[in-house]
CSV table of N, CA and C in Angstrom, one decimal:
chain,number,residue,atom,x,y,z
A,10,ILE,N,231.2,166.0,54.4
A,10,ILE,CA,232.2,166.8,55.0
A,10,ILE,C,231.6,168.2,55.3
A,11,SER,N,231.8,168.6,56.5
A,11,SER,CA,231.3,170.0,56.9
A,11,SER,C,232.6,170.9,56.8
A,12,PHE,N,232.4,172.1,56.3
A,12,PHE,CA,233.5,173.0,56.2
A,12,PHE,C,233.3,174.2,57.1
A,13,ARG,N,234.4,174.6,57.8
A,13,ARG,CA,234.3,175.8,58.7
A,13,ARG,C,235.4,176.7,58.3
A,14,ARG,N,235.1,178.0,58.1
A,14,ARG,CA,236.1,178.9,57.7
A,14,ARG,C,236.8,179.4,59.0
A,15,CYS,N,238.1,179.8,58.8
A,15,CYS,CA,238.8,180.5,59.9
A,15,CYS,C,239.4,181.8,59.3
A,16,ASP,N,240.0,182.5,60.2
A,16,ASP,CA,240.7,183.8,59.8
A,16,ASP,C,242.0,183.6,59.2
A,17,ARG,N,242.6,182.4,59.3
A,17,ARG,CA,243.9,182.1,58.8
A,17,ARG,C,243.9,182.1,57.3
A,18,THR,N,244.9,182.7,56.7
A,18,THR,CA,245.0,182.7,55.2
A,18,THR,C,246.2,181.9,54.9
A,19,VAL,N,246.0,181.1,53.9
A,19,VAL,CA,247.1,180.3,53.4
A,19,VAL,C,247.3,180.6,51.9
A,20,PHE,N,248.4,180.2,51.3
A,20,PHE,CA,248.6,180.5,49.9
A,20,PHE,C,248.8,179.2,49.2
A,21,ARG,N,248.4,179.2,47.9
A,21,ARG,CA,248.6,178.0,47.1
A,21,ARG,C,249.0,178.4,45.7
A,22,TYR,N,249.8,177.6,45.0
A,22,TYR,CA,250.2,177.8,43.6
A,22,TYR,C,249.0,177.5,42.7
A,23,VAL,N,248.8,178.3,41.7
A,23,VAL,CA,247.9,178.0,40.6
A,23,VAL,C,248.7,178.2,39.3
A,24,SER,N,249.1,177.1,38.7
A,24,SER,CA,249.9,177.2,37.5
A,24,SER,C,249.1,177.5,36.3
A,25,GLY,N,249.7,178.2,35.4
A,25,GLY,CA,249.1,178.5,34.1
A,25,GLY,C,248.1,179.6,34.2
A,26,ARG,N,247.9,180.3,35.3
A,26,ARG,CA,247.0,181.4,35.4
A,26,ARG,C,247.7,182.7,35.5
A,27,LYS,N,247.3,183.7,34.7
A,27,LYS,CA,247.9,185.0,34.7
A,27,LYS,C,247.5,185.8,36.0
A,28,ALA,N,248.4,186.6,36.4
A,28,ALA,CA,248.1,187.4,37.6
A,28,ALA,C,247.1,188.5,37.3
A,29,VAL,N,246.2,188.7,38.3
A,29,VAL,CA,245.3,189.9,38.2
A,29,VAL,C,245.8,190.8,39.3
A,30,ASP,N,245.1,192.0,39.4
A,30,ASP,CA,245.6,193.0,40.4
A,30,ASP,C,245.7,192.4,41.8
A,31,GLN,N,244.7,191.7,42.3
A,31,GLN,CA,244.8,191.1,43.7
A,31,GLN,C,246.0,190.2,43.8
A,32,ASP,N,246.2,189.4,42.8
A,32,ASP,CA,247.3,188.4,42.8
A,32,ASP,C,248.6,189.2,42.9
A,33,LYS,N,248.8,190.3,42.2
A,33,LYS,CA,250.0,191.1,42.2
A,33,LYS,C,250.2,191.6,43.6
A,34,ALA,N,249.1,191.9,44.3
A,34,ALA,CA,249.2,192.4,45.7
A,34,ALA,C,249.7,191.3,46.6
A,35,ASP,N,249.5,190.0,46.2
A,35,ASP,CA,250.0,188.9,47.0
A,35,ASP,C,251.3,188.5,46.4
A,36,TYR,N,251.4,187.5,45.6
A,36,TYR,CA,252.6,187.1,44.9
A,36,TYR,C,252.3,186.6,43.6
A,37,ALA,N,253.1,186.9,42.6
A,37,ALA,CA,252.9,186.4,41.3
A,37,ALA,C,254.2,186.3,40.6
A,38,CYS,N,254.5,185.2,39.8
A,38,CYS,CA,255.7,185.1,39.1
A,38,CYS,C,255.5,184.3,37.8
A,39,HIS,N,256.1,184.7,36.8
A,39,HIS,CA,256.0,184.0,35.5
A,39,HIS,C,254.6,183.7,35.1
A,40,LYS,N,254.3,182.4,34.9
A,40,LYS,CA,252.9,182.0,34.6
A,40,LYS,C,252.2,181.4,35.8
A,41,ASN,N,252.8,181.4,36.9
A,41,ASN,CA,252.2,180.8,38.1
A,41,ASN,C,251.8,182.0,39.1
A,42,VAL,N,250.7,181.7,39.8
A,42,VAL,CA,250.2,182.7,40.8
A,42,VAL,C,250.2,182.0,42.1
A,43,ILE,N,250.6,182.7,43.1
A,43,ILE,CA,250.4,182.2,44.5
A,43,ILE,C,249.2,182.9,45.0
A,44,GLU,N,248.1,182.1,45.2
A,44,GLU,CA,246.8,182.8,45.5
A,44,GLU,C,246.4,182.5,47.0
A,45,ARG,N,245.6,183.4,47.5
A,45,ARG,CA,245.0,183.2,48.8
A,45,ARG,C,244.0,182.0,48.8
A,46,ALA,N,244.0,181.3,49.9
A,46,ALA,CA,243.0,180.2,50.0
A,46,ALA,C,242.6,180.1,51.4
A,47,PHE,N,241.4,179.4,51.6
A,47,PHE,CA,241.0,179.2,53.0
A,47,PHE,C,241.9,178.1,53.6
A,48,CYS,N,242.0,178.1,54.9
A,48,CYS,CA,242.9,177.2,55.6
A,48,CYS,C,242.3,175.8,55.6
A,49,PRO,N,243.1,174.8,55.0
A,49,PRO,CA,242.6,173.5,54.9
A,49,PRO,C,242.7,172.7,56.2
A,50,LEU,N,243.4,173.3,57.2
A,50,LEU,CA,243.6,172.6,58.5
A,50,LEU,C,242.4,172.7,59.4
A,51,CYS,N,241.4,173.6,59.0
A,51,CYS,CA,240.3,173.9,59.8
A,51,CYS,C,239.1,173.0,59.3
A,52,LEU,N,239.3,172.2,58.3
A,52,LEU,CA,238.2,171.4,57.8
A,52,LEU,C,237.9,170.2,58.8
A,53,ARG,N,236.7,170.0,59.1
A,53,ARG,CA,236.3,168.8,59.9
A,53,ARG,C,236.0,167.6,59.0
A,54,GLY,N,236.1,166.5,59.5
A,54,GLY,CA,235.9,165.3,58.7
A,54,GLY,C,237.1,165.0,57.8
A,55,GLY,N,236.9,164.3,56.8
A,55,GLY,CA,238.0,163.9,55.9
A,55,GLY,C,238.3,164.9,54.8
A,56,LYS,N,239.5,165.0,54.5
A,56,LYS,CA,240.0,165.9,53.4
A,56,LYS,C,240.8,165.1,52.5
A,57,MET,N,240.4,164.9,51.2
A,57,MET,CA,241.1,164.1,50.3
A,57,MET,C,242.1,164.9,49.5
A,58,PHE,N,243.2,164.2,49.1
A,58,PHE,CA,244.3,164.8,48.3
A,58,PHE,C,245.0,163.7,47.6
A,59,LYS,N,245.8,164.1,46.7
A,59,LYS,CA,246.6,163.1,45.9
A,59,LYS,C,248.1,163.4,46.0
A,60,ILE,N,248.9,162.3,46.1
A,60,ILE,CA,250.3,162.3,46.1
A,60,ILE,C,250.7,161.2,45.0
A,61,ASN,N,251.4,161.6,44.0
A,61,ASN,CA,251.8,160.7,43.0
A,61,ASN,C,250.6,159.8,42.4
A,62,ASN,N,249.5,160.5,42.2
A,62,ASN,CA,248.3,159.9,41.7
A,62,ASN,C,247.7,158.9,42.7
A,63,LYS,N,248.1,158.9,43.9
A,63,LYS,CA,247.5,158.0,44.9
A,63,LYS,C,246.6,158.9,45.9
A,64,THR,N,245.4,158.5,46.1
A,64,THR,CA,244.5,159.3,46.9
A,64,THR,C,244.7,159.0,48.4
A,65,TRP,N,244.9,160.1,49.1
A,65,TRP,CA,245.0,160.0,50.6
A,65,TRP,C,243.9,160.8,51.2
A,66,GLU,N,243.7,160.6,52.5
A,66,GLU,CA,242.7,161.3,53.3
A,66,GLU,C,243.3,161.7,54.6
A,67,ILE,N,243.0,163.0,55.0
A,67,ILE,CA,243.3,163.4,56.4
A,67,ILE,C,242.1,163.4,57.2
A,68,VAL,N,242.2,162.8,58.4
A,68,VAL,CA,241.1,162.6,59.3
A,68,VAL,C,241.5,163.1,60.6
A,69,LYS,N,240.7,164.0,61.2
A,69,LYS,CA,240.9,164.5,62.6
A,69,LYS,C,240.1,163.5,63.5
A,70,ILE,N,240.8,163.0,64.5
A,70,ILE,CA,240.1,162.1,65.5
A,70,ILE,C,240.5,162.5,66.9
A,71,SER,N,239.8,161.9,67.9
A,71,SER,CA,240.1,162.2,69.3
A,71,SER,C,241.4,161.6,69.6
A,72,ARG,N,242.1,162.2,70.6
A,72,ARG,CA,243.4,161.7,71.1
A,72,ARG,C,243.2,160.3,71.7
A,73,GLN,N,242.0,159.9,72.1
A,73,GLN,CA,241.8,158.6,72.7
A,73,GLN,C,241.5,157.5,71.7
A,74,ASN,N,241.4,157.9,70.4
A,74,ASN,CA,241.1,156.9,69.4
A,74,ASN,C,242.3,155.9,69.3
A,75,PRO,N,242.0,154.6,69.2
A,75,PRO,CA,243.0,153.6,69.1
A,75,PRO,C,244.0,153.8,67.9
A,76,MET,N,243.6,154.6,66.9
A,76,MET,CA,244.5,154.8,65.7
A,76,MET,C,245.7,155.7,66.1
A,77,LEU,N,245.6,156.4,67.3
A,77,LEU,CA,246.7,157.2,67.7
A,77,LEU,C,247.5,156.5,68.8
A,78,MET,N,247.4,155.2,68.9
A,78,MET,CA,248.2,154.4,69.9
A,78,MET,C,249.3,153.7,69.1
A,79,ARG,N,250.5,153.9,69.6
A,79,ARG,CA,251.7,153.2,69.1
A,79,ARG,C,251.7,151.7,69.5
A,80,SER,N,252.5,151.0,68.8
A,80,SER,CA,252.6,149.5,69.2
A,80,SER,C,253.1,149.3,70.6
A,81,ASP,N,253.9,150.3,71.1
A,81,ASP,CA,254.4,150.1,72.5
A,81,ASP,C,253.3,150.6,73.6
A,82,GLY,N,252.2,151.0,73.1
A,82,GLY,CA,251.1,151.4,74.0
A,82,GLY,C,251.1,152.9,74.3
A,83,SER,N,252.1,153.6,73.9
A,83,SER,CA,252.1,155.1,74.1
A,83,SER,C,251.2,155.7,73.1
A,84,ARG,N,250.9,157.0,73.3
A,84,ARG,CA,250.0,157.7,72.4
A,84,ARG,C,250.8,158.7,71.6
A,85,THR,N,250.3,159.0,70.4
A,85,THR,CA,250.9,160.0,69.5
A,85,THR,C,249.8,161.0,69.1
A,86,VAL,N,250.1,162.0,68.4
A,86,VAL,CA,249.1,163.0,67.9
A,86,VAL,C,248.9,163.0,66.4
A,87,GLY,N,249.7,162.1,65.7
A,87,GLY,CA,249.5,162.0,64.3
A,87,GLY,C,250.0,160.6,63.9
A,88,MET,N,249.4,160.0,62.8
A,88,MET,CA,249.7,158.7,62.4
A,88,MET,C,249.4,158.6,60.9
A,89,THR,N,250.3,158.0,60.1
A,89,THR,CA,250.0,157.7,58.7
A,89,THR,C,249.8,156.2,58.5
A,90,ASP,N,248.7,155.9,58.0
A,90,ASP,CA,248.3,154.5,57.8
A,90,ASP,C,248.6,154.1,56.3
A,91,ARG,N,249.6,153.3,56.1
A,91,ARG,CA,249.9,152.9,54.7
A,91,ARG,C,248.8,152.0,54.0
A,92,ASP,N,248.1,151.3,54.8
A,92,ASP,CA,247.1,150.4,54.2
A,92,ASP,C,245.8,151.1,53.8
A,93,THR,N,245.3,152.1,54.6
A,93,THR,CA,244.1,152.8,54.3
A,93,THR,C,244.4,154.1,53.5
A,94,LYS,N,245.7,154.5,53.5
A,94,LYS,CA,246.1,155.8,52.9
A,94,LYS,C,245.4,156.9,53.6
A,95,ARG,N,245.4,156.9,54.9
A,95,ARG,CA,244.9,157.9,55.7
A,95,ARG,C,245.9,158.5,56.7
A,96,ILE,N,245.8,159.8,56.9
A,96,ILE,CA,246.6,160.5,57.9
A,96,ILE,C,245.7,160.8,59.0
A,97,TYR,N,245.9,160.3,60.2
A,97,TYR,CA,245.1,160.7,61.4
A,97,TYR,C,245.8,161.7,62.2
A,98,LEU,N,245.0,162.8,62.5
A,98,LEU,CA,245.6,163.9,63.4
A,98,LEU,C,244.6,164.0,64.6
A,99,ALA,N,245.2,164.3,65.7
A,99,ALA,CA,244.4,164.6,66.9
A,99,ALA,C,243.6,165.8,66.7
A,100,ASP,N,242.3,165.8,67.0
A,100,ASP,CA,241.4,166.9,66.7
A,100,ASP,C,241.6,168.2,67.5
A,101,ASP,N,242.5,168.1,68.5
A,101,ASP,CA,242.7,169.3,69.4
A,101,ASP,C,244.0,170.0,69.0
A,102,LEU,N,244.7,169.6,68.0
A,102,LEU,CA,245.9,170.3,67.6
A,102,LEU,C,245.6,171.6,66.9
A,103,ARG,N,246.4,172.6,67.2
A,103,ARG,CA,246.2,174.0,66.7
A,103,ARG,C,247.5,174.6,66.3
A,104,GLY,N,247.4,175.6,65.5
A,104,GLY,CA,248.5,176.5,65.2
A,104,GLY,C,249.8,175.8,64.7
A,105,LYS,N,250.9,176.3,65.1
A,105,LYS,CA,252.2,175.8,64.6
A,105,LYS,C,252.4,174.3,64.9
A,106,PHE,N,251.9,173.8,66.1
A,106,PHE,CA,252.1,172.4,66.4
A,106,PHE,C,251.3,171.6,65.4
A,107,LEU,N,250.1,172.0,65.0
A,107,LEU,CA,249.3,171.3,64.0
A,107,LEU,C,250.0,171.3,62.7
A,108,ASP,N,250.6,172.4,62.3
A,108,ASP,CA,251.3,172.6,61.1
A,108,ASP,C,252.5,171.6,61.1
A,109,ARG,N,253.2,171.5,62.2
A,109,ARG,CA,254.4,170.6,62.2
A,109,ARG,C,254.0,169.2,62.2
A,110,VAL,N,253.0,168.8,62.9
A,110,VAL,CA,252.5,167.4,62.9
A,110,VAL,C,252.1,167.0,61.5
A,111,LEU,N,251.3,167.9,60.8
A,111,LEU,CA,250.8,167.6,59.5
A,111,LEU,C,252.0,167.5,58.5
A,112,CYS,N,252.9,168.3,58.5
A,112,CYS,CA,254.1,168.2,57.6
A,112,CYS,C,254.9,166.9,57.9
A,113,HIS,N,255.0,166.6,59.2
A,113,HIS,CA,255.7,165.3,59.5
A,113,HIS,C,255.0,164.1,58.9
A,114,GLU,N,253.7,164.1,59.1
A,114,GLU,CA,252.9,162.9,58.6
A,114,GLU,C,252.8,162.9,57.0
A,115,LEU,N,252.8,164.1,56.4
A,115,LEU,CA,252.8,164.2,55.0
A,115,LEU,C,254.1,163.6,54.4
A,116,CYS,N,255.2,163.8,55.1
A,116,CYS,CA,256.5,163.3,54.7
A,116,CYS,C,256.4,161.7,54.6
A,117,HIS,N,255.8,161.1,55.6
A,117,HIS,CA,255.6,159.7,55.6
A,117,HIS,C,254.7,159.3,54.4
A,118,ALA,N,253.7,160.0,54.1
A,118,ALA,CA,252.8,159.7,53.0
A,118,ALA,C,253.5,159.9,51.7
A,119,PHE,N,254.4,160.9,51.6
A,119,PHE,CA,255.2,161.0,50.3
A,119,PHE,C,256.1,159.8,50.2
A,120,CYS,N,256.8,159.4,51.2
A,120,CYS,CA,257.7,158.3,51.1
A,120,CYS,C,256.9,157.0,50.7
A,121,LEU,N,255.7,156.8,51.2
A,121,LEU,CA,254.9,155.6,50.8
A,121,LEU,C,254.4,155.8,49.4
A,122,SER,N,254.0,157.0,49.0
A,122,SER,CA,253.5,157.2,47.7
A,122,SER,C,254.5,157.1,46.5
A,123,TYR,N,255.7,157.4,46.9
A,123,TYR,CA,256.8,157.4,45.9
A,123,TYR,C,257.8,156.2,46.1
A,124,ASN,N,257.3,155.3,46.9
A,124,ASN,CA,258.1,154.1,47.2
A,124,ASN,C,259.6,154.4,47.6
A,125,VAL,N,259.7,155.4,48.5
A,125,VAL,CA,261.0,155.8,49.1
A,125,VAL,C,261.1,155.0,50.4
A,126,TYR,N,262.0,154.0,50.3
A,126,TYR,CA,262.2,153.1,51.5
A,126,TYR,C,263.5,153.5,52.3
A,127,MET,N,263.3,153.6,53.6
A,127,MET,CA,264.4,153.8,54.5
A,127,MET,C,264.0,153.2,55.8
A,128,ASP,N,265.0,152.9,56.7
A,128,ASP,CA,264.6,152.4,58.0
A,128,ASP,C,263.8,153.5,58.7
A,129,ILE,N,263.0,153.0,59.6
A,129,ILE,CA,262.0,153.9,60.3
A,129,ILE,C,262.7,155.0,61.1
A,130,ASP,N,263.9,154.8,61.7
A,130,ASP,CA,264.6,155.8,62.4
A,130,ASP,C,265.0,156.9,61.5
A,131,THR,N,265.5,156.6,60.3
A,131,THR,CA,266.0,157.6,59.3
A,131,THR,C,264.8,158.3,58.8
A,132,GLU,N,263.7,157.6,58.5
A,132,GLU,CA,262.5,158.3,58.0
A,132,GLU,C,261.9,159.3,59.1
A,133,GLU,N,262.0,158.9,60.3
A,133,GLU,CA,261.6,159.9,61.4
A,133,GLU,C,262.5,161.1,61.4
A,134,ILE,N,263.8,160.9,61.2
A,134,ILE,CA,264.7,162.1,61.2
A,134,ILE,C,264.3,163.0,60.0
A,135,VAL,N,264.1,162.4,58.8
A,135,VAL,CA,263.8,163.2,57.6
A,135,VAL,C,262.4,163.9,57.9
A,136,ALA,N,261.4,163.2,58.4
A,136,ALA,CA,260.1,163.8,58.6
A,136,ALA,C,260.2,165.0,59.6
A,137,ASP,N,261.0,164.8,60.7
A,137,ASP,CA,261.2,165.8,61.7
A,137,ASP,C,261.9,167.0,61.1
A,138,PHE,N,262.9,166.8,60.2
A,138,PHE,CA,263.6,167.9,59.6
A,138,PHE,C,262.7,168.7,58.7
A,139,LEU,N,261.9,168.0,57.9
A,139,LEU,CA,260.9,168.6,57.0
A,139,LEU,C,259.9,169.4,57.8
A,140,ALA,N,259.4,168.8,58.8
A,140,ALA,CA,258.4,169.5,59.7
A,140,ALA,C,258.9,170.8,60.3
A,141,THR,N,260.2,170.7,60.7
A,141,THR,CA,260.8,171.8,61.4
A,141,THR,C,261.3,172.9,60.5
A,142,TYR,N,262.0,172.5,59.4
A,142,TYR,CA,262.7,173.5,58.5
A,142,TYR,C,262.1,173.6,57.1
A,143,GLY,N,261.2,172.7,56.7
A,143,GLY,CA,260.7,172.7,55.4
A,143,GLY,C,260.1,174.0,54.9
A,144,ARG,N,259.2,174.6,55.7
A,144,ARG,CA,258.5,175.8,55.2
A,144,ARG,C,259.6,176.9,55.0
A,145,GLU,N,260.5,177.0,55.9
A,145,GLU,CA,261.6,178.1,55.8
A,145,GLU,C,262.4,177.9,54.5
A,146,VAL,N,262.7,176.6,54.2
A,146,VAL,CA,263.5,176.3,53.0
A,146,VAL,C,262.7,176.7,51.8
A,147,PHE,N,261.4,176.4,51.7
A,147,PHE,CA,260.6,176.7,50.5
A,147,PHE,C,260.2,178.2,50.4
A,148,GLU,N,260.0,178.8,51.6
A,148,GLU,CA,259.8,180.3,51.5
A,148,GLU,C,261.0,181.0,50.9
A,149,ILE,N,262.2,180.6,51.3
A,149,ILE,CA,263.4,181.2,50.8
A,149,ILE,C,263.5,180.9,49.3
A,150,ALA,N,263.3,179.7,48.9
A,150,ALA,CA,263.3,179.3,47.5
A,150,ALA,C,262.3,180.0,46.7
A,151,ASP,N,261.1,180.2,47.2
A,151,ASP,CA,260.1,180.9,46.5
A,151,ASP,C,260.5,182.4,46.3
A,152,ARG,N,261.0,183.0,47.3
A,152,ARG,CA,261.4,184.4,47.2
A,152,ARG,C,262.5,184.6,46.2
A,153,LEU,N,263.5,183.7,46.3
A,153,LEU,CA,264.6,183.7,45.4
A,153,LEU,C,264.2,183.5,43.9
A,154,LEU,N,263.3,182.6,43.7
A,154,LEU,CA,262.8,182.3,42.4
A,154,LEU,C,262.0,183.5,41.8
A,155,ILE,N,261.2,184.2,42.6
A,155,ILE,CA,260.5,185.4,42.2
A,155,ILE,C,261.5,186.4,41.8
A,156,GLU,N,262.5,186.6,42.6
A,156,GLU,CA,263.6,187.6,42.4
A,156,GLU,C,264.4,187.2,41.1
A,157,LEU,N,264.7,186.0,40.9
A,157,LEU,CA,265.5,185.5,39.8
A,157,LEU,C,264.7,185.7,38.5
A,158,MET,N,263.4,185.5,38.5
A,158,MET,CA,262.5,185.6,37.4
A,158,MET,C,262.3,187.1,37.0
A,159,GLU,N,262.3,188.0,38.0
A,159,GLU,CA,262.2,189.4,37.7
A,159,GLU,C,263.5,189.9,37.0
A,160,VAL,N,264.6,189.3,37.4
A,160,VAL,CA,265.9,189.7,36.8
A,160,VAL,C,266.0,189.3,35.3
A,161,ALA,N,265.5,188.1,35.1
A,161,ALA,CA,265.6,187.5,33.7
A,161,ALA,C,264.9,188.2,32.6
């Protein structure tokens, strides 16, 4: 895997670590710290991660790759393969659209990893909802939790 840095900053939770001065400048609450990290979306090649102790891989591929062809012959920009436990993303996706496609495909991976079964139309609605509104929901929840912990 080759790694390429970008200017985008993302945040991740680090549980059980006490906040230091830089963390306090970012966000910190209770025993968890939200720390700055390099953008994982700019990694080329495969990126491995786990959901419910199942290993998945994100792979960026050309839009012309057969893995991005639907059964009806139309093309898509993201696809989750239950057999190989891989999420394929078109390699030319950027910014908010990349974020949305990634969140959508992760929803499918979570459903598969936790054996959450629903008809495909319903799963698509849930994945689209998560991709569209999920970050806002969790940003508000995180902010409220920080505020609630400060009050306690």
